[in-house]
Coordinates of C-alpha atoms and ligand atoms in Angstrom, one line a residue:
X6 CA 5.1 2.3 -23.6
X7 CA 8.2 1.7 -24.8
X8 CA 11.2 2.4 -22.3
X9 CA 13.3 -0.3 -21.9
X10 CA 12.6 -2.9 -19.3
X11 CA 14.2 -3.0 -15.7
X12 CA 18.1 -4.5 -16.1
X13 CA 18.3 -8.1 -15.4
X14 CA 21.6 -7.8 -13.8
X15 CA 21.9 -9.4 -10.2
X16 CA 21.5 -6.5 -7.5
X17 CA 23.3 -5.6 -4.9
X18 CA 21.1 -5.9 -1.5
X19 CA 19.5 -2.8 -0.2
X20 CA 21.5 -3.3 3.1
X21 CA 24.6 -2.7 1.3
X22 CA 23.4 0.6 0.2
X23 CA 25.1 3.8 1.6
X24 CA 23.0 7.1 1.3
X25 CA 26.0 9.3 1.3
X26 CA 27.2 8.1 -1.8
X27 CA 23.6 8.4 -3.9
X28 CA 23.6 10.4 -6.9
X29 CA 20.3 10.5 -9.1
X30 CA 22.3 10.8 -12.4
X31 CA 23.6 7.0 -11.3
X32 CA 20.5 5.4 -9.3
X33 CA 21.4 1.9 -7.5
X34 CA 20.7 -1.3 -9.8
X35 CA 17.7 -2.0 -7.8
X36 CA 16.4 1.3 -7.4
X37 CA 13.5 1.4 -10.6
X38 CA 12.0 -1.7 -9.6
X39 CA 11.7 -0.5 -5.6
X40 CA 13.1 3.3 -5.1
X41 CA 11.2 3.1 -1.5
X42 CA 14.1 1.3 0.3
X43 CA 16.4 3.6 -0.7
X44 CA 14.2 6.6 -0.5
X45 CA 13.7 5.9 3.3
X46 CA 17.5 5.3 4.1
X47 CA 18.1 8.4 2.4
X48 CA 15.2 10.3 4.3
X49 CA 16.6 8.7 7.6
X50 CA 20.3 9.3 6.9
X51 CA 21.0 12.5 4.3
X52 CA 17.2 14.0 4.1
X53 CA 18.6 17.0 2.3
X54 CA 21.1 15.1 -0.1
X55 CA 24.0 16.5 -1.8
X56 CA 24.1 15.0 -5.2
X57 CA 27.8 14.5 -6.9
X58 CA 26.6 17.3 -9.5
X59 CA 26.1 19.9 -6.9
X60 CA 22.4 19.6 -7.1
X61 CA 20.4 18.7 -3.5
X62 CA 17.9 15.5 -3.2
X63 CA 15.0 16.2 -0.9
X64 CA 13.2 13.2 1.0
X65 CA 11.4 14.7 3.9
X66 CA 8.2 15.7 3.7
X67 CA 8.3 19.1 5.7
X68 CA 11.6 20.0 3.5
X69 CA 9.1 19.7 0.4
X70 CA 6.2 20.9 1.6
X71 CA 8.7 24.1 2.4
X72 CA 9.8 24.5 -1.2
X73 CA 6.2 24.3 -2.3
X74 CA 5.2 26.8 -0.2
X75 CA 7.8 29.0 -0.7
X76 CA 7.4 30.1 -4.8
X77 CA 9.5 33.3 -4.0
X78 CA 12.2 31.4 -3.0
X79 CA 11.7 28.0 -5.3
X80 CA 11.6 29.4 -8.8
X81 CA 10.2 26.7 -11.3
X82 CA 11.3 28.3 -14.0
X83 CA 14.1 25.9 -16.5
X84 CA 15.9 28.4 -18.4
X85 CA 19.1 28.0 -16.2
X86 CA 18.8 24.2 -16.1
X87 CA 17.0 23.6 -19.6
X88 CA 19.6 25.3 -21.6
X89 CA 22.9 23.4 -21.3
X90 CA 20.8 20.4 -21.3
X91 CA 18.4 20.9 -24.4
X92 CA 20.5 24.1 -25.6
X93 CA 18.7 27.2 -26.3
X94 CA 16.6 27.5 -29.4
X95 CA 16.0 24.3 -29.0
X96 CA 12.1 22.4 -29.6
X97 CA 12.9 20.9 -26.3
X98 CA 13.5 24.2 -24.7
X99 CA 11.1 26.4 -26.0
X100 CA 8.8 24.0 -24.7
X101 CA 9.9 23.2 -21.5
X102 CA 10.2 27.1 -20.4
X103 CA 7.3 28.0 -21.9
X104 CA 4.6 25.5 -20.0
X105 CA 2.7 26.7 -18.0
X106 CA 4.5 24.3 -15.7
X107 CA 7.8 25.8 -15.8
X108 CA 7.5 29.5 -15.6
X109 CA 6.7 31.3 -12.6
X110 CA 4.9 34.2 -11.7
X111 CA 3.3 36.7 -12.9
X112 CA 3.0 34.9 -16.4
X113 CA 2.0 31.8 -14.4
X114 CA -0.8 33.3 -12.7
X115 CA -2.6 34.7 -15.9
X116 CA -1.7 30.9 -17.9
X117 CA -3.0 29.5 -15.1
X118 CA -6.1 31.2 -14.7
X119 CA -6.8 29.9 -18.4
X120 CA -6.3 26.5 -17.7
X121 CA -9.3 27.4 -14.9
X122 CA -11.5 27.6 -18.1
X123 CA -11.1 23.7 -19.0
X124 CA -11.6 22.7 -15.4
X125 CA -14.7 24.2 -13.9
X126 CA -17.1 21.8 -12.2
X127 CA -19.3 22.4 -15.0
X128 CA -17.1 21.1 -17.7
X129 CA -16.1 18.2 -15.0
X130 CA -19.7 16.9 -14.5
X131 CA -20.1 17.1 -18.7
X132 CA -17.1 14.7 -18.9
X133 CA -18.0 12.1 -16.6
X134 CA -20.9 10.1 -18.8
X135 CA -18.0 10.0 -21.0
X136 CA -15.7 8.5 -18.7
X137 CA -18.5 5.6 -18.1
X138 CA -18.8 5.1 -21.3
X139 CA -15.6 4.4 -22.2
X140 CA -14.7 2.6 -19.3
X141 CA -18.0 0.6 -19.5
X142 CA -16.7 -0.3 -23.0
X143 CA -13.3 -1.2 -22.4
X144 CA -14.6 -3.9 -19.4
X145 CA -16.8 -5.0 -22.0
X146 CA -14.2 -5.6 -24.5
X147 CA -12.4 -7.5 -21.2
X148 CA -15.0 -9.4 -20.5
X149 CA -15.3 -10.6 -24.1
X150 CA -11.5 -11.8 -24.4
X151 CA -11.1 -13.1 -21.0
X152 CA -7.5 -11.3 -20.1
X153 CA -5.9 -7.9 -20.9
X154 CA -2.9 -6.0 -20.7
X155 CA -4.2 -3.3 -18.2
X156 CA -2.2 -0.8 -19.6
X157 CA -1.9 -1.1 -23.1
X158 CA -5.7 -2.1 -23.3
X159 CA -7.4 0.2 -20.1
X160 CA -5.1 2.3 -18.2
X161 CA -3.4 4.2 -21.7
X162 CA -6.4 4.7 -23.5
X163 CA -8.9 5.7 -20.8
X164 CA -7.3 9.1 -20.3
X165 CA -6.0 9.7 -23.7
X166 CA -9.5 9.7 -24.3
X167 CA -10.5 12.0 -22.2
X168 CA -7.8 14.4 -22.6
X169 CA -8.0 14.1 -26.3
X170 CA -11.8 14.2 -26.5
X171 CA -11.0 18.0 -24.3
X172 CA -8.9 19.0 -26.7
X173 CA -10.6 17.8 -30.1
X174 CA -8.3 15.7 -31.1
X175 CA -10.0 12.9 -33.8
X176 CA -9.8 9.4 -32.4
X177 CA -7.3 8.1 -35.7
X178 CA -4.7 10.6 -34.3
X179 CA -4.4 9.6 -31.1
X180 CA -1.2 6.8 -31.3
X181 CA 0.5 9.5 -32.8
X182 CA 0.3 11.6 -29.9
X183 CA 1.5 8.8 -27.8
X184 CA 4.8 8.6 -29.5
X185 CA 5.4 12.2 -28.9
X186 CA 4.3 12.5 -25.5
X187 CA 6.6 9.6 -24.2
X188 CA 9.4 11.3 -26.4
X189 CA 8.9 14.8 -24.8
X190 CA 8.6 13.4 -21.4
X191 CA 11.3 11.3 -21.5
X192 CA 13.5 14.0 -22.2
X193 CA 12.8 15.2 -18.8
X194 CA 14.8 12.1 -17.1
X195 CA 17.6 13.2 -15.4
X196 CA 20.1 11.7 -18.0
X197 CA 19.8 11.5 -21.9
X198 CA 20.8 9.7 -24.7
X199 CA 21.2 11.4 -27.8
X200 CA 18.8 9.7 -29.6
X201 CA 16.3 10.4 -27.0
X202 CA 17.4 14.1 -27.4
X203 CA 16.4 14.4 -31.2
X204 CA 13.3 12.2 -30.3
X205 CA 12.2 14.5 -28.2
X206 CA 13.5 17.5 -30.3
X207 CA 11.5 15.7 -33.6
X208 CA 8.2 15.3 -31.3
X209 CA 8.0 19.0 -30.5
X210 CA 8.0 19.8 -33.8
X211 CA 5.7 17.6 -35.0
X212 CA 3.1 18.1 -32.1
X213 CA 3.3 21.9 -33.4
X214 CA 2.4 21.4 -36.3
X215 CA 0.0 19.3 -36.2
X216 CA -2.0 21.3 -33.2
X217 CA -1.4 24.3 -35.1
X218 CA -3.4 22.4 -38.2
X219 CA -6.3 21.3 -35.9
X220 CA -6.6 24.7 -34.8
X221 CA -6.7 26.2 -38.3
X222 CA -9.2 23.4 -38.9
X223 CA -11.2 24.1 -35.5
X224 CA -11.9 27.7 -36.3
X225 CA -12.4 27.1 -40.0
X226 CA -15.1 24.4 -38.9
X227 CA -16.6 25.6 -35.4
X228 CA -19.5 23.1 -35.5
X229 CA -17.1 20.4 -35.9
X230 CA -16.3 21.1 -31.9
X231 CA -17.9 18.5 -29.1
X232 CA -19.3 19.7 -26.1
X233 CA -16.6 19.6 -24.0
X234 CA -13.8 20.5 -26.5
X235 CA -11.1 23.1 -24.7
X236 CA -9.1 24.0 -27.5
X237 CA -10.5 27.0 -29.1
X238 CA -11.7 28.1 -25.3
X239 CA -8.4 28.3 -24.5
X240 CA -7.1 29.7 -27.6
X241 CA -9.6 32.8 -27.1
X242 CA -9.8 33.3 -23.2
X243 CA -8.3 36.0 -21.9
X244 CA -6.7 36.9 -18.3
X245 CA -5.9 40.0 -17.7
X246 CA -7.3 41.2 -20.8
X247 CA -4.7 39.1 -22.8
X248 CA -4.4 36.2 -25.2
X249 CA -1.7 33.6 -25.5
X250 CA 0.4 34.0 -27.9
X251 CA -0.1 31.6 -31.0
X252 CA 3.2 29.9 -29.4
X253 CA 2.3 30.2 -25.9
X254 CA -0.9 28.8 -26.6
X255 CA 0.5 25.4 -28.5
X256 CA 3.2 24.4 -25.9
X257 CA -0.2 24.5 -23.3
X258 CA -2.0 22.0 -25.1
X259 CA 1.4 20.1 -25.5
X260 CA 1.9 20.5 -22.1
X261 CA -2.1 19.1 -21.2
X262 CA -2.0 16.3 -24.0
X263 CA 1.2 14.5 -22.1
X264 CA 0.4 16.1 -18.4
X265 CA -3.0 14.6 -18.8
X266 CA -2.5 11.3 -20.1
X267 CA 1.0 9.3 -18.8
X268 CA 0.2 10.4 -15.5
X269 CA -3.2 8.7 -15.1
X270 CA -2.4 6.0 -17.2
X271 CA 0.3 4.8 -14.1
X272 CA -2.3 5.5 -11.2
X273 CA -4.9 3.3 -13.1
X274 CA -1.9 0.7 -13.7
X275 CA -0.6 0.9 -10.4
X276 CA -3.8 0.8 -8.6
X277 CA -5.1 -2.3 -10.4
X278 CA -1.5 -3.7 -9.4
X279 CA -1.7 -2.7 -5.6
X280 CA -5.0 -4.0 -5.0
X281 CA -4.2 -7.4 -6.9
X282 CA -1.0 -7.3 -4.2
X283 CA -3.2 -6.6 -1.7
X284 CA -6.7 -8.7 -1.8
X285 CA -7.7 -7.9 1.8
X286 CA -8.2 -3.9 0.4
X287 CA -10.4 -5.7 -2.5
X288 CA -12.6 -7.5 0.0
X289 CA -12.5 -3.8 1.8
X290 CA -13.9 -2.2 -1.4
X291 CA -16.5 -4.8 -1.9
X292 CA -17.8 -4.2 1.5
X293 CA -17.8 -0.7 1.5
X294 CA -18.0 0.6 -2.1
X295 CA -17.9 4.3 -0.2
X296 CA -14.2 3.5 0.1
X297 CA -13.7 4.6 -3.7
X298 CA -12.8 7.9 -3.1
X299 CA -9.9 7.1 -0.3
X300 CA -8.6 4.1 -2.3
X301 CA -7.5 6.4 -5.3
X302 CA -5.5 8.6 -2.5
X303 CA -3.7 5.7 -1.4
X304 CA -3.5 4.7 -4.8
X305 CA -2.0 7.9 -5.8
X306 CA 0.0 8.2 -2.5
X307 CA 1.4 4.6 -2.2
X308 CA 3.1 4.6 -6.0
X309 CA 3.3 8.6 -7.1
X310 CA 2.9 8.8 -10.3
X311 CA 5.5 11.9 -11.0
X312 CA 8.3 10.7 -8.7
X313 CA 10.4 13.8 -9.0
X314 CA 9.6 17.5 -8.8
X315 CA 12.2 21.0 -9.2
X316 CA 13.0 23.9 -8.2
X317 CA 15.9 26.4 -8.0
X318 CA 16.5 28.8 -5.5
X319 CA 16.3 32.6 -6.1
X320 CA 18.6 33.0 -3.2
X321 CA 20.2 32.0 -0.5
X322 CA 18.5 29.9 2.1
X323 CA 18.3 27.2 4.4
X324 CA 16.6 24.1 4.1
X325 CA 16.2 21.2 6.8
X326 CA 19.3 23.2 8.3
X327 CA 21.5 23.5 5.2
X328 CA 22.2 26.3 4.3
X329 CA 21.8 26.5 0.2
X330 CA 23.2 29.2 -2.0
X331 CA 21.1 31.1 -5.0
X332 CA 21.0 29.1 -7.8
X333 CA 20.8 25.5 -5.8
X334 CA 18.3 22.9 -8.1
X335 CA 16.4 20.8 -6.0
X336 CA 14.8 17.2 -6.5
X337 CA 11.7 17.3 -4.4
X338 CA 11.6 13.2 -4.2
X339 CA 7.4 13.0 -4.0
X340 CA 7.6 9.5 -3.7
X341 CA 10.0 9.6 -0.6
X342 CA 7.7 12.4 1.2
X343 CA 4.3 10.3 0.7
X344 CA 6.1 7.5 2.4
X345 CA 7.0 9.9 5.4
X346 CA 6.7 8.2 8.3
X347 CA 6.3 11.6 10.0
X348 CA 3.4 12.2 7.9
X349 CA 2.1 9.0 7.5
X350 CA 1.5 6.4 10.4
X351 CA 2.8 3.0 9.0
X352 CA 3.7 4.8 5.7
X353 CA 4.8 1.4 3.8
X354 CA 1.3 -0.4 4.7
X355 CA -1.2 0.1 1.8
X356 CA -4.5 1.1 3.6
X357 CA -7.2 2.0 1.1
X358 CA -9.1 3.5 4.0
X359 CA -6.2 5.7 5.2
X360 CA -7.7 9.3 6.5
X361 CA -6.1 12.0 6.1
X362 CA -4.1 11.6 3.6
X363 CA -2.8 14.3 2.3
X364 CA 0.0 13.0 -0.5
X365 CA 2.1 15.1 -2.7
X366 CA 1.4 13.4 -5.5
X367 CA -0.1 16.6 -7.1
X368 CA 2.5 18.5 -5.8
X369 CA 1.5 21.8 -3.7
X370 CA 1.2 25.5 -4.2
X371 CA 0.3 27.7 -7.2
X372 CA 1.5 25.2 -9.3
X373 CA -0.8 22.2 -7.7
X374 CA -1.9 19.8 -11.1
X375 CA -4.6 21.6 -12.6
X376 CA -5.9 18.7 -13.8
X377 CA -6.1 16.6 -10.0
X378 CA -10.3 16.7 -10.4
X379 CA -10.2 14.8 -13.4
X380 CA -7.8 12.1 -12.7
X381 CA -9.3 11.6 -9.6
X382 CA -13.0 11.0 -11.2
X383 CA -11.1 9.0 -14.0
X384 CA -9.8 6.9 -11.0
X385 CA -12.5 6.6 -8.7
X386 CA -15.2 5.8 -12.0
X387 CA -12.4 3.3 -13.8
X388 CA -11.1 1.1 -10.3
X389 CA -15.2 1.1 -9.0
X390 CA -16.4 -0.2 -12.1
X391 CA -13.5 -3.0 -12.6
X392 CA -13.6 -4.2 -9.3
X393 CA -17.3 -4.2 -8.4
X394 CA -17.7 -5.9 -12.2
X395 CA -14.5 -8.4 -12.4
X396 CA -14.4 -10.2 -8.4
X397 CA -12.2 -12.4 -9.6
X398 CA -9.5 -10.6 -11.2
X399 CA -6.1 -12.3 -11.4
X400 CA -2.6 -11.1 -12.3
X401 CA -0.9 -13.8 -14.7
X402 CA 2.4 -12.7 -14.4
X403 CA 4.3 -10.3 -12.3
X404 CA 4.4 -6.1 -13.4
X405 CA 6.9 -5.7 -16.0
X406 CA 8.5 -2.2 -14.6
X407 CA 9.8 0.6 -16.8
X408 CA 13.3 1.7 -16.6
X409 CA 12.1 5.6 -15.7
X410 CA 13.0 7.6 -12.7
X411 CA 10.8 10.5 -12.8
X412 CA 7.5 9.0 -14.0
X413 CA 6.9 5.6 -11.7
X414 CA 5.5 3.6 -15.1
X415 CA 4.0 0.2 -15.2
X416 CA 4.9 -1.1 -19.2
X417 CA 3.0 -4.5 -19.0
X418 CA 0.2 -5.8 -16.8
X419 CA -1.3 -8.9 -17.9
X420 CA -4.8 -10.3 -16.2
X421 CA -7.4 -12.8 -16.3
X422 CA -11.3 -12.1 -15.3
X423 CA -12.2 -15.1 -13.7
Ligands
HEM509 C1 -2.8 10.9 -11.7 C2 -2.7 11.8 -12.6 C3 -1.8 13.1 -12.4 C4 -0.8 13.3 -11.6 C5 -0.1 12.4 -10.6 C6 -0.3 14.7 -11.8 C7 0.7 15.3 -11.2 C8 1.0 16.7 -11.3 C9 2.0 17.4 -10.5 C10 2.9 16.7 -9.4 C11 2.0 18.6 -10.9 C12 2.8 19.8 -10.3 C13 4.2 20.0 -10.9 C14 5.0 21.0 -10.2 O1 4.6 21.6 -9.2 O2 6.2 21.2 -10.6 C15 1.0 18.8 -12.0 C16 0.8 19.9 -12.7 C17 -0.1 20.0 -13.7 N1 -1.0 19.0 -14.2 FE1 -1.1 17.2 -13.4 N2 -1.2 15.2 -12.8 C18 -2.1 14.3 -13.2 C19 -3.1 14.4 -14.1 C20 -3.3 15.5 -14.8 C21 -4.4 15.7 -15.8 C22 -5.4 14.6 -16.1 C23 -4.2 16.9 -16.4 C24 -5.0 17.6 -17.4 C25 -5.8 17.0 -18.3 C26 -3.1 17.6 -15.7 C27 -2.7 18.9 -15.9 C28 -1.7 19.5 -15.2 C29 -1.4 20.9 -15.4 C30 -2.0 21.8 -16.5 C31 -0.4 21.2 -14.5 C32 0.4 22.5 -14.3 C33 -0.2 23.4 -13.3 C34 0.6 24.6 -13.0 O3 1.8 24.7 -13.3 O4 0.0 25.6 -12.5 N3 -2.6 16.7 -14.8 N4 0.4 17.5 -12.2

């Protein structure tokens, strides 16, 4: 994962933070390596934030839960923001308005219902001997050397896998996908480079292309498919008696090859990391392996993976008691909300056994993830197995943090079995 590593410059304390002044386009010094700090002054002291650029921060969970609610209101839809940003006609753009994740209703709804065809139960249940598999090999691989680097060498290629078994793409393909996926969803950090621009513009293109190959390939070579392969199910189902566009269909599998990969790669990372911070909540799971299924909440509650949603309003309308013009973009701060502490008693404690929990991790509405079942089973079947196989798992040297905003990445975590 190769964002730059957390700035070594000294930091200024937290106390010496003042909320009024926060802009996202300028974070703190300290912020990447501990945004909760800040988050929770900010919820306490300017919970509906107005950022220098005009654009509003939101901290509180109600405020988001609101927005989510409220798709009418809260367009997800980038065209206004994506196109002084990417500039129109752009690889960028074209994909990140087409998406299924960025366009609203009712093109939304029938995308959406196609996505429903590569997540029924059915093709769920089909997946997880795979995911044993593989995570049964990886441990084995572990066991063998002694240490890893849990992301590079567990929590990156487990769901790539997965996502790229789904989607037929050949194992000796997958690092190239990596490369694009980090450059596509970097792009979507608040501020760019220009390098990272034509990165990101390049990756597009190339991920195109390539899909649009596998594709030709796929249908030349049907039997060539695996059980659980997605692709060509997507490229010929149908909502509303309509296909996707050649286009359409080839910035969704963009969209589900990065969506459905970085994401789970930082819960598996962070969750090894929180329980090695917290070895009471490993004695917990040893005791009571029926804690699985909790401990990924937390997991996925206590360090959100997507940091950072949007939306812009439609119209004019009031929010936490602010009244907000048409055309206001939003940053609905996930992280902030899931450490709520008017939706979560002792919100900073990590509690592996913590009922209800119901994070915003992913998100809330019609555009919930579509993929939440299987990152969840990726989670539950990857921490059970490590923890109930490795009892004494050690970290051998601290996290090495990434320099992200929007996606909460672990870059290194190195660890020894005994
Ligand atoms: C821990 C892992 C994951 C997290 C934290 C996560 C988080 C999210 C969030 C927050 C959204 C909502 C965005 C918004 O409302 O603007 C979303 C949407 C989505 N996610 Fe995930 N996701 C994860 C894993 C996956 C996986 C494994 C897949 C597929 C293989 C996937 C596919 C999708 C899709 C297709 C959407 C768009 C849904 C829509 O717009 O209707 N995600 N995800």
């Amino acid at each position: 994962m190769a964002a730059s590593a957390v700035n070594q410059k000294p930091i200024p304390p937290v106390q010496s933070f003042d909320p009024e002044t926060f802009d996202l386009l300028n974070v703190p010094a300290g912020y990447t390596a501990d945004p909760y700090p800040y988050l929770a002054a900010l919820r306490t002291e300017s919970p509906v934030h107005r950022n220098p650029d005009g654009t509003y921060v939101l901290t509180r969970y109600d405020d988001i839960t609101a927005v989510y609610r409220d798709p009418a209101t809260w367009s997800s839809d980038k065209t206004a923001d994506f196109a002084p940003k990417f500039g129109p006609g752009a690889p960028l753009y074209e994909h990140h308005t087409t998406s299924v994740v960025f366009i609203d209703p009712p093109d939304h709804t029938c995308i959406r219902a196609l996505f429903q065809h590569a997540f029924t139960r059915r093709a769920l249940e089909a997946l997880r001997p795979r995911i044993e598999t593989l995570v049964d090999a990886h441990l084995d691989r572990f066991e063998d050397a002694g240490e890893m680097d849990v992301v590079e060498d567990f929590a990156f290629k487990l769901p790539i896998e997965v996502v790229c078994d789904m989607l037929g793409v050949p194992a000796q393909d997958r690092l190239l996908l990596r490369g694009w996926a980090l450059a596509i969803l970097t792009a979507l950090e608040p501020k760019l480079t220009q390098d990272q621009l034509d990165a990101g513009n390049r990756a597009v293109t190339e991920f195109k292309t390539y899909l649009k190959d596998l594709l030709t390939h796929r249908r030349a070579h049907p039997e060539t498919a695996s059980e659980t392969e997605v692709l060509t199910v997507l490229a010929d189902a149908e909502a509303d008696g309509q296909k996707l566009s050649e286009t359409e269909l080839l910035h969704q599998c963009i969209f589900m090859l990065n969506a459905g990969h970085e994401t789970s790669t930082n819960m598996l990372s962070h969750g090894v990391h929180e329980m090695l911070r917290h070895p009471d909540q490993i004695a917990r799971l040893r005791a009571d392996p029926g804690l699985i299924e909790p401990m990924v909440e937390e997991v996925l509650r206590y360090q959100a993976p997507i940091q950072i949603n949007n939306r812009r309003s439609t119209r004019a309308t009031t929010l936490g008691g602010t009244d907000l013009p048409a055309g206001t973009t939003v940053h609905m701060i996930i992280a902030a909300a899931n450490r709520d502490p008017d939706a979560f008693p002792d919100a900073d404690r990590f509690d592996i056994a913590r009922r209800p929990n119901r994070h915003l991790s992913f998100g809330l509405g019609i555009h919930i993830c579509a993929g939440n079942a299987l990152a969840r089973l990726e989670g539950a079947i990857a921490f059970q197995r490590l923890f109930a196989r490795f009892p004494n798992l050690t970290l051998k040297s601290p996290a090495k943090m990434a320099n992200r905003l929007r996606f909460r990445e672990i870059e290194e975590l190195r660890v020894a079995a005994r």
